[in-house]
PDB file of C-alpha atoms in Angstrom:
ATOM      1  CA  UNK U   1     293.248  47.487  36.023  1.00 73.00           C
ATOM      2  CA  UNK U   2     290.414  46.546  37.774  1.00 81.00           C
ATOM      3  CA  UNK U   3     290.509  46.599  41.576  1.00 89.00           C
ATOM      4  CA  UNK U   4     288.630  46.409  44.773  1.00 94.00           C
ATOM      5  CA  UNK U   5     289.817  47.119  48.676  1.00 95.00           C
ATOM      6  CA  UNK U   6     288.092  45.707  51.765  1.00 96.00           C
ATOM      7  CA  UNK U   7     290.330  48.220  54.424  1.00 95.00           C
ATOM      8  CA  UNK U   8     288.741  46.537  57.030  1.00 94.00           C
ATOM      9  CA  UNK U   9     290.545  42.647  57.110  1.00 94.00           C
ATOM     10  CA  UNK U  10     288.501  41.750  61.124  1.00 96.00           C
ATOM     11  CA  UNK U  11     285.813  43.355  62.748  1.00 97.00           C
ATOM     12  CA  UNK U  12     284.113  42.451  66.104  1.00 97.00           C
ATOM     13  CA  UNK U  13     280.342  44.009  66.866  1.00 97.00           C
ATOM     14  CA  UNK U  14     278.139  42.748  69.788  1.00 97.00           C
ATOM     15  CA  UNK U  15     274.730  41.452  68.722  1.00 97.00           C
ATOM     16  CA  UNK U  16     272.214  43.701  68.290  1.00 97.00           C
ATOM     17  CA  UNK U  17     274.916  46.590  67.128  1.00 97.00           C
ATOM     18  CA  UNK U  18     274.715  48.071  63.662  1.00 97.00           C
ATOM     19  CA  UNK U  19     277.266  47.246  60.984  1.00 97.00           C
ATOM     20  CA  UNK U  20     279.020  48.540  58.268  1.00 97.00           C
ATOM     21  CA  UNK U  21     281.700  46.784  55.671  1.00 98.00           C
ATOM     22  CA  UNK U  22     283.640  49.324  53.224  1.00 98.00           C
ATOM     23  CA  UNK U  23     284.413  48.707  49.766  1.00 97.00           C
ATOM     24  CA  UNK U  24     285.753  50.100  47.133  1.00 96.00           C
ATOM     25  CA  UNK U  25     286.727  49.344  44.027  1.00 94.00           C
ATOM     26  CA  UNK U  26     288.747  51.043  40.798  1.00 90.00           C
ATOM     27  CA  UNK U  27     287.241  50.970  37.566  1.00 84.00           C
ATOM     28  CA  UNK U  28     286.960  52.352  34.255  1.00 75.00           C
ATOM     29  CA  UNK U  29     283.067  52.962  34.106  1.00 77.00           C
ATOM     30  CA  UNK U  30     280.150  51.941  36.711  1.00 78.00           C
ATOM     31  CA  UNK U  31     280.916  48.080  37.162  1.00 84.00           C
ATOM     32  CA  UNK U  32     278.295  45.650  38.749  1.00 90.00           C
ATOM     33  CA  UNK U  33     278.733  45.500  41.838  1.00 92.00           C
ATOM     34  CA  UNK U  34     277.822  42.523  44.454  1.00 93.00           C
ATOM     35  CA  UNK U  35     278.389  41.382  47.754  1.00 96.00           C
ATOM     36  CA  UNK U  36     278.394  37.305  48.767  1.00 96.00           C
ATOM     37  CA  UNK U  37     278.669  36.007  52.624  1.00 96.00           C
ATOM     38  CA  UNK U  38     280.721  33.105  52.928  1.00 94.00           C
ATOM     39  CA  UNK U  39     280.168  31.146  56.249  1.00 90.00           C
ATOM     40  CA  UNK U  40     282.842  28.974  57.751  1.00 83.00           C
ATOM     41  CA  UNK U  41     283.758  25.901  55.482  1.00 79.00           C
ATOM     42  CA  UNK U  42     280.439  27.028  52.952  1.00 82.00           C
ATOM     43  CA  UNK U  43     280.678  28.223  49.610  1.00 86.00           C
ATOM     44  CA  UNK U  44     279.621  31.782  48.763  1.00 92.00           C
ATOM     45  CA  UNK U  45     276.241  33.232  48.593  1.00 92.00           C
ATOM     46  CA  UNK U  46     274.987  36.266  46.967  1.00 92.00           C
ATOM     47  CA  UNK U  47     273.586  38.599  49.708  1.00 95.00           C
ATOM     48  CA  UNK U  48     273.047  41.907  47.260  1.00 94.00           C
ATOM     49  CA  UNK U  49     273.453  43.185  43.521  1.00 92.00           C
ATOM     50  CA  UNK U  50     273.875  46.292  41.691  1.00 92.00           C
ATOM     51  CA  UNK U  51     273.823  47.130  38.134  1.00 88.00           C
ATOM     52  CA  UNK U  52     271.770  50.223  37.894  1.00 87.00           C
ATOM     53  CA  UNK U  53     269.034  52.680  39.177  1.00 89.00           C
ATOM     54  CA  UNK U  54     267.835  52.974  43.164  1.00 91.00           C
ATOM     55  CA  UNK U  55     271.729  53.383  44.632  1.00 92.00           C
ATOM     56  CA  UNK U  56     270.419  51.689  47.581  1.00 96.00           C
ATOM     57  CA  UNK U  57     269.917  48.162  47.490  1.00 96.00           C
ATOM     58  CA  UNK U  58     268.259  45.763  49.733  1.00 96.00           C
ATOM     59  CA  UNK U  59     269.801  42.201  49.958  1.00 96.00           C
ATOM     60  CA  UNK U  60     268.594  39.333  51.755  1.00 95.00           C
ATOM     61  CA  UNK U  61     268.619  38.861  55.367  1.00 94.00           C
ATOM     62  CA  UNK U  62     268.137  42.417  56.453  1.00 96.00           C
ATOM     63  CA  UNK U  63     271.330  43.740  54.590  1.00 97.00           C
ATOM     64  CA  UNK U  64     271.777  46.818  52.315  1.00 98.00           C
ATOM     65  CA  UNK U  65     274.058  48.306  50.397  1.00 98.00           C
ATOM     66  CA  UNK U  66     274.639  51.933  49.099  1.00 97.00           C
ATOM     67  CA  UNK U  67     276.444  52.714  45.826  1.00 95.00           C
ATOM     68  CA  UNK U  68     278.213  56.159  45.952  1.00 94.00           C
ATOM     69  CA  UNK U  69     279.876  56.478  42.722  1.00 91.00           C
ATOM     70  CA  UNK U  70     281.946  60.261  44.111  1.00 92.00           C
ATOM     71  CA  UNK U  71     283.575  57.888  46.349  1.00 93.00           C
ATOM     72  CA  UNK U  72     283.711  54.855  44.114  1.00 93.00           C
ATOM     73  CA  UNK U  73     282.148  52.651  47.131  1.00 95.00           C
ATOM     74  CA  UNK U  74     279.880  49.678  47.964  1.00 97.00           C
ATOM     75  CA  UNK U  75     279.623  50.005  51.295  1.00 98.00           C
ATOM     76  CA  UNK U  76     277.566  46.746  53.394  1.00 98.00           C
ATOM     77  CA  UNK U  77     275.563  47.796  56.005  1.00 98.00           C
ATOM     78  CA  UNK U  78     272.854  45.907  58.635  1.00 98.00           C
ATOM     79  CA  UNK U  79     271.115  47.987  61.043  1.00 97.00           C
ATOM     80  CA  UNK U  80     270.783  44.658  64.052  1.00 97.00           C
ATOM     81  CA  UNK U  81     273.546  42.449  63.708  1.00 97.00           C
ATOM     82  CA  UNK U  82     272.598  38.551  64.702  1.00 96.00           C
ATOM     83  CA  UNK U  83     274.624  35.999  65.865  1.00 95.00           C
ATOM     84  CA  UNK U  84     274.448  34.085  62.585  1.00 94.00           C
ATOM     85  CA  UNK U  85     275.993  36.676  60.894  1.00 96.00           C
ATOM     86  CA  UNK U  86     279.450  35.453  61.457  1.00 96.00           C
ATOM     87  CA  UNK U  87     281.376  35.029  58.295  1.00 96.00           C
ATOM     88  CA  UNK U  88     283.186  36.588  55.764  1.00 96.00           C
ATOM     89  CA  UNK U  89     282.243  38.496  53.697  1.00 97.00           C
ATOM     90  CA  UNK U  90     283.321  40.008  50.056  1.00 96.00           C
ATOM     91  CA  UNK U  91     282.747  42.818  47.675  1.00 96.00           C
ATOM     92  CA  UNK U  92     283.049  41.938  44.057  1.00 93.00           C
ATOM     93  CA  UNK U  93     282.827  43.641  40.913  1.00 90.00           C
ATOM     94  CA  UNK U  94     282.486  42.865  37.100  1.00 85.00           C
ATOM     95  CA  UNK U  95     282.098  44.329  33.793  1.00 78.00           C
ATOM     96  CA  UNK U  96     278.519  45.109  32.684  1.00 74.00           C
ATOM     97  CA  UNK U  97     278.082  41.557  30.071  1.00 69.00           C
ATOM     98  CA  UNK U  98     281.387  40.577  30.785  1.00 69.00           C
ATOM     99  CA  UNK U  99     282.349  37.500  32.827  1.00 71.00           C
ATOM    100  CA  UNK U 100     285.767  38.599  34.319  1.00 77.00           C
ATOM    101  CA  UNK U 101     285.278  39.258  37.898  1.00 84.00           C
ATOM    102  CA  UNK U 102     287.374  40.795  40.662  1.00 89.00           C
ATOM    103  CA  UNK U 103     287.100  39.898  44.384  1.00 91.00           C
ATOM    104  CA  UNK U 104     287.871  42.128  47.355  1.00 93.00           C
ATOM    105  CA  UNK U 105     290.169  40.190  49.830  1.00 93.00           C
ATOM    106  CA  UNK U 106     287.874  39.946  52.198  1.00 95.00           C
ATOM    107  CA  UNK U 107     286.423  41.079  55.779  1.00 96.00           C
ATOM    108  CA  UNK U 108     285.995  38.658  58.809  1.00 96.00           C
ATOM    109  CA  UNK U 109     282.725  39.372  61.124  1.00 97.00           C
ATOM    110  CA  UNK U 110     282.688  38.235  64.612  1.00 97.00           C
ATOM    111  CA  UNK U 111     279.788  38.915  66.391  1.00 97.00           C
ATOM    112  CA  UNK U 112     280.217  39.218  70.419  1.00 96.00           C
ATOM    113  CA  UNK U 113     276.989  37.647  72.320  1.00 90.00           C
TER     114      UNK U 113
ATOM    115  CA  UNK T   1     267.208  21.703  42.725  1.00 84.00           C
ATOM    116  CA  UNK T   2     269.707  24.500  40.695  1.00 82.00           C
ATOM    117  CA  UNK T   3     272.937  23.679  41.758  1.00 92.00           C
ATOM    118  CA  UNK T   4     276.715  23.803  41.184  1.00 95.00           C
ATOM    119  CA  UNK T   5     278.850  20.715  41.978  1.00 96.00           C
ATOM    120  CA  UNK T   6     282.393  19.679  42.136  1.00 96.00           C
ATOM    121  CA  UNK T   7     284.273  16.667  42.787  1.00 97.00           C
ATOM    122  CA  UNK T   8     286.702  16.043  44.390  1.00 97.00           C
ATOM    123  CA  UNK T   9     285.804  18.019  47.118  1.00 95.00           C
ATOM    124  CA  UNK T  10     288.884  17.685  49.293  1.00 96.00           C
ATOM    125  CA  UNK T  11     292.284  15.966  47.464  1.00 97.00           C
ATOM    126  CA  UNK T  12     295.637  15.479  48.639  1.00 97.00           C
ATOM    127  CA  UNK T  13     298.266  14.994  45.791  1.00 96.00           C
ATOM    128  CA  UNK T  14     302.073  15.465  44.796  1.00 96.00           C
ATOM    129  CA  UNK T  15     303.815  17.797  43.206  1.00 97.00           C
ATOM    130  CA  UNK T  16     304.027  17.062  39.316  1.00 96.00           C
ATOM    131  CA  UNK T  17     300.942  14.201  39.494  1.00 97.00           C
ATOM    132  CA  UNK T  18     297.916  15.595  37.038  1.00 97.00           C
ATOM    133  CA  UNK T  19     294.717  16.024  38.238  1.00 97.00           C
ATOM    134  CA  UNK T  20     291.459  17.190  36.971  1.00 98.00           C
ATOM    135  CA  UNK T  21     288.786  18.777  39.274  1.00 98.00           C
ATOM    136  CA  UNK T  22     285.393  18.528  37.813  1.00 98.00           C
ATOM    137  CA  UNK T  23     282.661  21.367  37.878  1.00 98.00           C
ATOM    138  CA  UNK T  24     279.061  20.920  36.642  1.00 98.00           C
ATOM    139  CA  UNK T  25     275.969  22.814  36.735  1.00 97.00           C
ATOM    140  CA  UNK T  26     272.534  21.914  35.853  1.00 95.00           C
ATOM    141  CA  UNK T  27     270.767  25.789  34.811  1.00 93.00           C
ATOM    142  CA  UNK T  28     271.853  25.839  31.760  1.00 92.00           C
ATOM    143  CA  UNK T  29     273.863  28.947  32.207  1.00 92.00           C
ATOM    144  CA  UNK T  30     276.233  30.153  29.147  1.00 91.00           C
ATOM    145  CA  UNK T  31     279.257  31.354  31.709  1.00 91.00           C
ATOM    146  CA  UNK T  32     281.281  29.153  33.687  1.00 94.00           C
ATOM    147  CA  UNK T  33     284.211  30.353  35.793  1.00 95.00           C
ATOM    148  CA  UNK T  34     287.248  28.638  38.118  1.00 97.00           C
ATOM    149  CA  UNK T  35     288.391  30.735  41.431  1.00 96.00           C
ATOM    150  CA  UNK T  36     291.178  30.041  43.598  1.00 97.00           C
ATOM    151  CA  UNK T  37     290.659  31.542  47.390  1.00 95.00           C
ATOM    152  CA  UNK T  38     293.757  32.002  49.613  1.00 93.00           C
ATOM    153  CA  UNK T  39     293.656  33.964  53.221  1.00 88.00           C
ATOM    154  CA  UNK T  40     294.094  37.706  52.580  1.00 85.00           C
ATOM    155  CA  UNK T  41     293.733  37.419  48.834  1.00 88.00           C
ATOM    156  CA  UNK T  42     289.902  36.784  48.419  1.00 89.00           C
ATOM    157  CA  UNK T  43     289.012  35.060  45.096  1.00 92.00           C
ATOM    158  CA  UNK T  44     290.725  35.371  41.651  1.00 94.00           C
ATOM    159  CA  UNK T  45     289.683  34.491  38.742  1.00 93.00           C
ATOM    160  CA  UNK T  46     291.905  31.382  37.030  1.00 96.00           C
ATOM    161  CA  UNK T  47     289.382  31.035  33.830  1.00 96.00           C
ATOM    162  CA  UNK T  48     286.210  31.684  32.628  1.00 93.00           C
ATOM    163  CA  UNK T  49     283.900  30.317  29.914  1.00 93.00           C
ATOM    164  CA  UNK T  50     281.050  32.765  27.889  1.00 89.00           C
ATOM    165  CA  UNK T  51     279.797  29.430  25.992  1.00 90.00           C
ATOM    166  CA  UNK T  52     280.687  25.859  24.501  1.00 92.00           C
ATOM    167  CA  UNK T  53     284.628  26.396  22.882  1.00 92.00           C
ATOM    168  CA  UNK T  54     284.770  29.619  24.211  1.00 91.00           C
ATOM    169  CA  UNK T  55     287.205  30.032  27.247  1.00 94.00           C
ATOM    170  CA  UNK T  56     289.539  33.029  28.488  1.00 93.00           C
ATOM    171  CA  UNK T  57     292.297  33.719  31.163  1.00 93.00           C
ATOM    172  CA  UNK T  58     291.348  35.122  34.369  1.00 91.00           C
ATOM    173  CA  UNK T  59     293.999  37.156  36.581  1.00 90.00           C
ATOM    174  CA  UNK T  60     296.019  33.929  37.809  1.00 94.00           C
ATOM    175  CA  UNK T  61     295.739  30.854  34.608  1.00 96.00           C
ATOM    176  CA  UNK T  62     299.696  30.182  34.802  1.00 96.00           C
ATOM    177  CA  UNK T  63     299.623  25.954  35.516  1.00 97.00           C
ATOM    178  CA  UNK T  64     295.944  25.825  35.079  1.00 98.00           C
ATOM    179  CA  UNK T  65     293.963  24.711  32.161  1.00 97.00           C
ATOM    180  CA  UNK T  66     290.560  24.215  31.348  1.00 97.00           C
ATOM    181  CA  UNK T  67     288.003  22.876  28.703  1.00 95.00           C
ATOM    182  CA  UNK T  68     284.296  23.664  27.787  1.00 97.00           C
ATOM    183  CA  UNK T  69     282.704  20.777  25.333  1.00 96.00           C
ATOM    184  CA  UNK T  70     280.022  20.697  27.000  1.00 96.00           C
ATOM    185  CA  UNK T  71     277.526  23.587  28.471  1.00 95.00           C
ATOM    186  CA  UNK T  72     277.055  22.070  31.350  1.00 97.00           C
ATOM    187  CA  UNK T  73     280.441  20.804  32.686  1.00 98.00           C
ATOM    188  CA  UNK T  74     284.072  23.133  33.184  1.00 98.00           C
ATOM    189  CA  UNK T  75     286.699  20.660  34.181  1.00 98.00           C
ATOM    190  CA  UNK T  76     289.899  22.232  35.643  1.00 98.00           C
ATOM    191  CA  UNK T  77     293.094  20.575  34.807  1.00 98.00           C
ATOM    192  CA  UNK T  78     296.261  20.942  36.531  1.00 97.00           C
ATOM    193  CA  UNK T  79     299.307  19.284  34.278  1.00 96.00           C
ATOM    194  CA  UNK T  80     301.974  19.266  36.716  1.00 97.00           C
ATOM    195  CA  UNK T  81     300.785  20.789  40.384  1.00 97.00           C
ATOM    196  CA  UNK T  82     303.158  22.620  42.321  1.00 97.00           C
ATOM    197  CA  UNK T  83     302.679  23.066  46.230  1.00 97.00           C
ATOM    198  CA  UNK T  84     301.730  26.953  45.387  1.00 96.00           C
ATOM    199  CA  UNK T  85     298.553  25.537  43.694  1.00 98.00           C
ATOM    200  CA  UNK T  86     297.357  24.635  47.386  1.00 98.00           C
ATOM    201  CA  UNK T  87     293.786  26.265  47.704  1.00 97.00           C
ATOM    202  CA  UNK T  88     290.545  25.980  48.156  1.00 96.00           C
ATOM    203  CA  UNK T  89     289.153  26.146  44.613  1.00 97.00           C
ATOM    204  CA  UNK T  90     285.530  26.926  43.646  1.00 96.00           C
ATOM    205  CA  UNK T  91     283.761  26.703  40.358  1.00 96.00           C
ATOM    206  CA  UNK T  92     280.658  29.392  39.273  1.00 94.00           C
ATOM    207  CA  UNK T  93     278.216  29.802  37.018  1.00 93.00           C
ATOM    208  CA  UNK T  94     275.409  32.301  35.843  1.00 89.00           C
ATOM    209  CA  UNK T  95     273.119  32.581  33.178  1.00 81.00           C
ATOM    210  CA  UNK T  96     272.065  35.522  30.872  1.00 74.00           C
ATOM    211  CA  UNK T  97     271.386  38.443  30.899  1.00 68.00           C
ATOM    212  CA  UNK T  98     273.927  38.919  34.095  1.00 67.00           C
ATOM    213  CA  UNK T  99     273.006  37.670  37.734  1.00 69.00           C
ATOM    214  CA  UNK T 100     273.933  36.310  40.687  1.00 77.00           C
ATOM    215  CA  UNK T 101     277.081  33.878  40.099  1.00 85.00           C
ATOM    216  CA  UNK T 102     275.796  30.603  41.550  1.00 90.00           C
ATOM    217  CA  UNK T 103     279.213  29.090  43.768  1.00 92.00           C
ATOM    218  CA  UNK T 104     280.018  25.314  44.130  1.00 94.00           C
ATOM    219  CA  UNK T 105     281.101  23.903  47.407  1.00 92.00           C
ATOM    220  CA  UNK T 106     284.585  24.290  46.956  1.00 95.00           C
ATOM    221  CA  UNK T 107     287.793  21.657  46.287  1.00 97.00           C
ATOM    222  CA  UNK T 108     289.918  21.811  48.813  1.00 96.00           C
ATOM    223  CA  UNK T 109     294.065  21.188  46.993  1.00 98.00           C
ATOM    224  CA  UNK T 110     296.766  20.165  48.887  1.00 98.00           C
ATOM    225  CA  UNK T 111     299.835  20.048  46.764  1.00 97.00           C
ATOM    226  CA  UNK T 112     302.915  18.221  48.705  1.00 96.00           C
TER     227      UNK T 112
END
Protein backbone atom coordinates (compact mmCIF):
# COMPACT_ATOMS: atom_id res chain seq x y z
CA UNK A 1 0.00 0.00 0.00
CA UNK A 2 0.71 3.32 -0.66
CA UNK A 3 2.41 5.40 2.03
CA UNK A 4 4.15 8.56 2.93
CA UNK A 5 6.18 9.65 6.38
CA UNK A 6 6.79 13.25 7.49
CA UNK A 7 9.53 12.05 10.56
CA UNK A 8 9.66 15.41 11.47
CA UNK A 9 5.88 16.20 13.35
CA UNK A 10 7.42 20.27 14.81
CA UNK A 11 10.22 22.17 13.80
CA UNK A 12 11.38 25.65 15.05
CA UNK A 13 14.04 27.79 12.69
CA UNK A 14 14.82 31.52 13.32
CA UNK A 15 14.13 33.79 10.36
CA UNK A 16 16.53 34.08 7.96
CA UNK A 17 17.78 30.22 8.66
CA UNK A 18 17.57 27.64 5.91
CA UNK A 19 15.02 24.85 5.98
CA UNK A 20 14.46 21.51 5.16
CA UNK A 21 11.11 19.13 5.51
CA UNK A 22 11.70 15.21 4.84
CA UNK A 23 9.44 13.03 3.08
CA UNK A 24 9.12 9.97 2.01
CA UNK A 25 6.84 7.93 0.66
CA UNK A 26 6.34 3.92 -0.39
CA UNK A 27 5.24 3.10 -3.68
CA UNK A 28 5.04 0.71 -6.36
CA UNK A 29 6.51 2.88 -9.31
CA UNK A 30 7.55 6.78 -9.43
CA UNK A 31 4.24 8.44 -8.03
CA UNK A 32 3.54 12.27 -8.45
CA UNK A 33 4.66 13.82 -5.98
CA UNK A 34 3.51 17.38 -4.39
CA UNK A 35 3.84 19.46 -1.55
CA UNK A 36 0.79 22.05 -0.27
CA UNK A 37 1.31 24.71 2.78
CA UNK A 38 -1.58 24.97 4.85
CA UNK A 39 -1.65 28.20 7.03
CA UNK A 40 -3.55 28.37 10.27
CA UNK A 41 -7.43 28.00 9.78
CA UNK A 42 -6.71 28.17 5.52
CA UNK A 43 -7.23 25.52 3.21
CA UNK A 44 -4.27 23.97 1.37
CA UNK A 45 -2.22 25.37 -1.34
CA UNK A 46 -0.01 23.77 -3.78
CA UNK A 47 3.57 25.10 -3.21
CA UNK A 48 5.47 22.42 -5.75
CA UNK A 49 4.80 19.39 -8.23
CA UNK A 50 6.55 16.53 -9.63
CA UNK A 51 5.71 14.12 -12.25
CA UNK A 52 8.79 13.80 -14.30
CA UNK A 53 12.18 15.11 -15.70
CA UNK A 54 14.51 18.03 -13.83
CA UNK A 55 14.49 16.11 -10.12
CA UNK A 56 14.69 19.49 -8.77
CA UNK A 57 11.75 21.51 -8.69
CA UNK A 58 11.12 25.06 -7.97
CA UNK A 59 7.76 25.94 -6.22
CA UNK A 60 6.41 29.18 -5.43
CA UNK A 61 7.60 31.45 -2.85
CA UNK A 62 11.26 30.63 -2.94
CA UNK A 63 10.73 26.82 -2.15
CA UNK A 64 12.25 23.71 -3.84
CA UNK A 65 12.08 20.38 -3.76
CA UNK A 66 14.46 17.47 -4.76
CA UNK A 67 13.21 14.03 -5.86
CA UNK A 68 15.76 11.24 -5.00
CA UNK A 69 14.17 8.15 -6.10
CA UNK A 70 17.49 5.72 -4.21
CA UNK A 71 16.02 7.10 -1.17
CA UNK A 72 12.39 7.23 -2.20
CA UNK A 73 12.25 11.07 -0.90
CA UNK A 74 10.66 14.50 -1.52
CA UNK A 75 12.48 16.41 0.56
CA UNK A 76 11.15 20.56 1.01
CA UNK A 77 13.73 22.85 1.25
CA UNK A 78 13.98 27.06 1.42
CA UNK A 79 17.28 28.55 1.56
CA UNK A 80 15.85 32.13 3.88
CA UNK A 81 13.08 31.21 5.91
CA UNK A 82 10.42 34.33 6.47
CA UNK A 83 8.22 34.92 9.07
CA UNK A 84 5.17 34.11 6.95
CA UNK A 85 6.24 30.85 6.51
CA UNK A 86 4.54 29.51 9.52
CA UNK A 87 2.27 26.65 8.75
CA UNK A 88 2.01 23.25 8.06
CA UNK A 89 2.98 21.75 5.70
CA UNK A 90 2.39 18.22 3.73
CA UNK A 91 3.89 15.84 1.28
CA UNK A 92 1.46 14.02 -0.88
CA UNK A 93 1.59 11.53 -3.46
CA UNK A 94 -0.67 9.96 -6.23
CA UNK A 95 -0.78 7.60 -9.00
CA UNK A 96 0.33 8.93 -12.41
CA UNK A 97 -3.75 9.48 -14.02
CA UNK A 98 -5.14 8.20 -11.05
CA UNK A 99 -7.13 10.26 -8.52
CA UNK A 100 -6.42 8.33 -5.23
CA UNK A 101 -4.14 10.36 -3.19
CA UNK A 102 -2.15 9.81 -0.01
CA UNK A 103 -1.20 12.55 2.50
CA UNK A 104 1.82 12.64 4.79
CA UNK A 105 0.65 13.51 8.40
CA UNK A 106 2.09 16.48 8.45
CA UNK A 107 5.03 18.92 9.74
CA UNK A 108 4.40 22.12 11.87
CA UNK A 109 6.89 25.24 11.05
CA UNK A 110 7.47 27.81 13.60
CA UNK A 111 9.60 30.40 12.68
CA UNK A 112 11.53 32.26 15.73
CA UNK A 113 11.87 36.24 14.98
CA UNK B 1 -12.35 33.64 -10.18
CA UNK B 2 -11.50 29.46 -10.20
CA UNK B 3 -12.58 28.36 -7.06
CA UNK B 4 -13.71 25.49 -4.80
CA UNK B 5 -16.57 26.07 -2.31
CA UNK B 6 -18.31 24.35 0.46
CA UNK B 7 -21.10 24.98 2.66
CA UNK B 8 -21.56 24.61 5.58
CA UNK B 9 -18.42 25.78 6.55
CA UNK B 10 -18.55 25.16 10.29
CA UNK B 11 -21.73 22.74 11.67
CA UNK B 12 -22.50 21.45 14.93
CA UNK B 13 -24.87 18.34 14.89
CA UNK B 14 -25.90 15.05 16.83
CA UNK B 15 -25.05 11.84 16.63
CA UNK B 16 -27.46 9.85 14.20
CA UNK B 17 -29.03 13.39 12.54
CA UNK B 18 -28.13 13.28 8.50
CA UNK B 19 -26.40 15.85 7.00
CA UNK B 20 -25.10 16.69 3.66
CA UNK B 21 -22.02 18.97 3.13
CA UNK B 22 -22.00 20.48 -0.25
CA UNK B 23 -18.82 20.91 -2.54
CA UNK B 24 -18.81 22.79 -5.88
CA UNK B 25 -16.33 23.93 -8.27
CA UNK B 26 -16.60 26.12 -11.19
CA UNK B 27 -13.27 24.77 -13.70
CA UNK B 28 -14.86 22.30 -15.05
CA UNK B 29 -12.52 19.70 -13.76
CA UNK B 30 -13.46 15.80 -14.37
CA UNK B 31 -12.09 14.68 -10.62
CA UNK B 32 -13.63 15.57 -7.51
CA UNK B 33 -12.44 14.26 -4.15
CA UNK B 34 -13.67 14.45 -0.15
CA UNK B 35 -10.71 14.55 2.66
CA UNK B 36 -11.07 14.30 6.23
CA UNK B 37 -7.97 16.07 8.28
CA UNK B 38 -7.40 15.08 11.94
CA UNK B 39 -4.10 16.23 14.09
CA UNK B 40 -1.29 13.73 13.43
CA UNK B 41 -3.10 11.97 10.62
CA UNK B 42 -2.82 14.56 7.71
CA UNK B 43 -5.54 14.10 5.03
CA UNK B 44 -7.24 10.85 3.81
CA UNK B 45 -9.01 10.31 1.19
CA UNK B 46 -13.02 9.41 2.01
CA UNK B 47 -14.07 9.41 -1.94
CA UNK B 48 -13.22 10.49 -5.11
CA UNK B 49 -14.99 11.13 -8.43
CA UNK B 50 -13.04 10.63 -12.19
CA UNK B 51 -16.41 12.02 -13.92
CA UNK B 52 -20.37 12.35 -13.82
CA UNK B 53 -21.65 8.58 -12.23
CA UNK B 54 -18.34 7.65 -11.66
CA UNK B 55 -17.28 7.58 -7.89
CA UNK B 56 -14.77 5.28 -5.80
CA UNK B 57 -13.71 4.65 -2.10
CA UNK B 58 -10.84 6.41 -0.75
CA UNK B 59 -8.81 4.93 2.37
CA UNK B 60 -11.56 5.90 5.11
CA UNK B 61 -15.55 5.78 3.13
CA UNK B 62 -17.07 3.63 6.16
CA UNK B 63 -20.36 6.17 7.20
CA UNK B 64 -19.71 8.40 4.31
CA UNK B 65 -21.43 8.58 1.04
CA UNK B 66 -21.33 10.59 -1.86
CA UNK B 67 -22.98 11.42 -5.31
CA UNK B 68 -21.74 12.94 -8.68
CA UNK B 69 -24.88 14.01 -11.10
CA UNK B 70 -23.51 16.76 -11.84
CA UNK B 71 -19.73 17.81 -12.99
CA UNK B 72 -19.64 20.51 -11.12
CA UNK B 73 -21.02 19.68 -7.62
CA UNK B 74 -19.75 16.43 -5.03
CA UNK B 75 -22.12 16.50 -2.13
CA UNK B 76 -20.96 14.46 0.92
CA UNK B 77 -23.58 12.71 2.84
CA UNK B 78 -23.33 11.43 6.22
CA UNK B 79 -26.55 8.97 7.06
CA UNK B 80 -26.18 8.62 10.63
CA UNK B 81 -22.94 10.74 12.11
CA UNK B 82 -21.14 9.38 14.88
CA UNK B 83 -18.90 11.71 17.18
CA UNK B 84 -15.69 9.93 15.38
CA UNK B 85 -16.82 11.75 12.16
CA UNK B 86 -15.65 15.08 13.99
CA UNK B 87 -13.18 16.80 11.45
CA UNK B 88 -12.38 19.33 9.51
CA UNK B 89 -13.44 18.13 6.05
CA UNK B 90 -12.25 19.57 2.70
CA UNK B 91 -13.43 18.97 -0.79
CA UNK B 92 -10.79 19.05 -4.12
CA UNK B 93 -10.80 19.16 -7.47
CA UNK B 94 -8.44 19.10 -10.62
CA UNK B 95 -8.78 18.94 -14.13
CA UNK B 96 -7.00 16.86 -16.88
CA UNK B 97 -4.31 15.88 -17.76
CA UNK B 98 -3.15 15.80 -13.81
CA UNK B 99 -2.37 19.10 -11.77
CA UNK B 100 -2.47 20.85 -8.88
CA UNK B 101 -5.64 19.65 -6.71
CA UNK B 102 -7.48 22.94 -6.16
CA UNK B 103 -8.69 22.72 -1.99
CA UNK B 104 -11.98 24.26 -0.64
CA UNK B 105 -12.02 26.12 2.59
CA UNK B 106 -12.80 23.38 4.69
CA UNK B 107 -16.19 22.20 6.87
CA UNK B 108 -15.50 22.17 10.11
CA UNK B 109 -17.92 18.72 11.87
CA UNK B 110 -18.67 18.54 15.24
CA UNK B 111 -20.51 15.37 15.96
CA UNK B 112 -22.02 15.36 19.74
Amino acid sequence: AQSVTQPDIHITVSEGASLELRCNYSYGATPYLFWYVQSPGQGLQLLLKYFSGDTLVQGIKGFEAEFKRSQSSFNLRKPSVHWSDAAEYFCAVGPPGGQNFVFGPGTRLSVLP
Amino acid sequence: EAQVTQNPRYLITVTGKKLTVTCSQNMNHEYMSWYRQDPGLGLRQIYYSMNVEVTDKGDVPEGYKVSRKEKRNFPLILESPSPNQTSLYFCASRGIPIGEQFFGPGTRLTVL
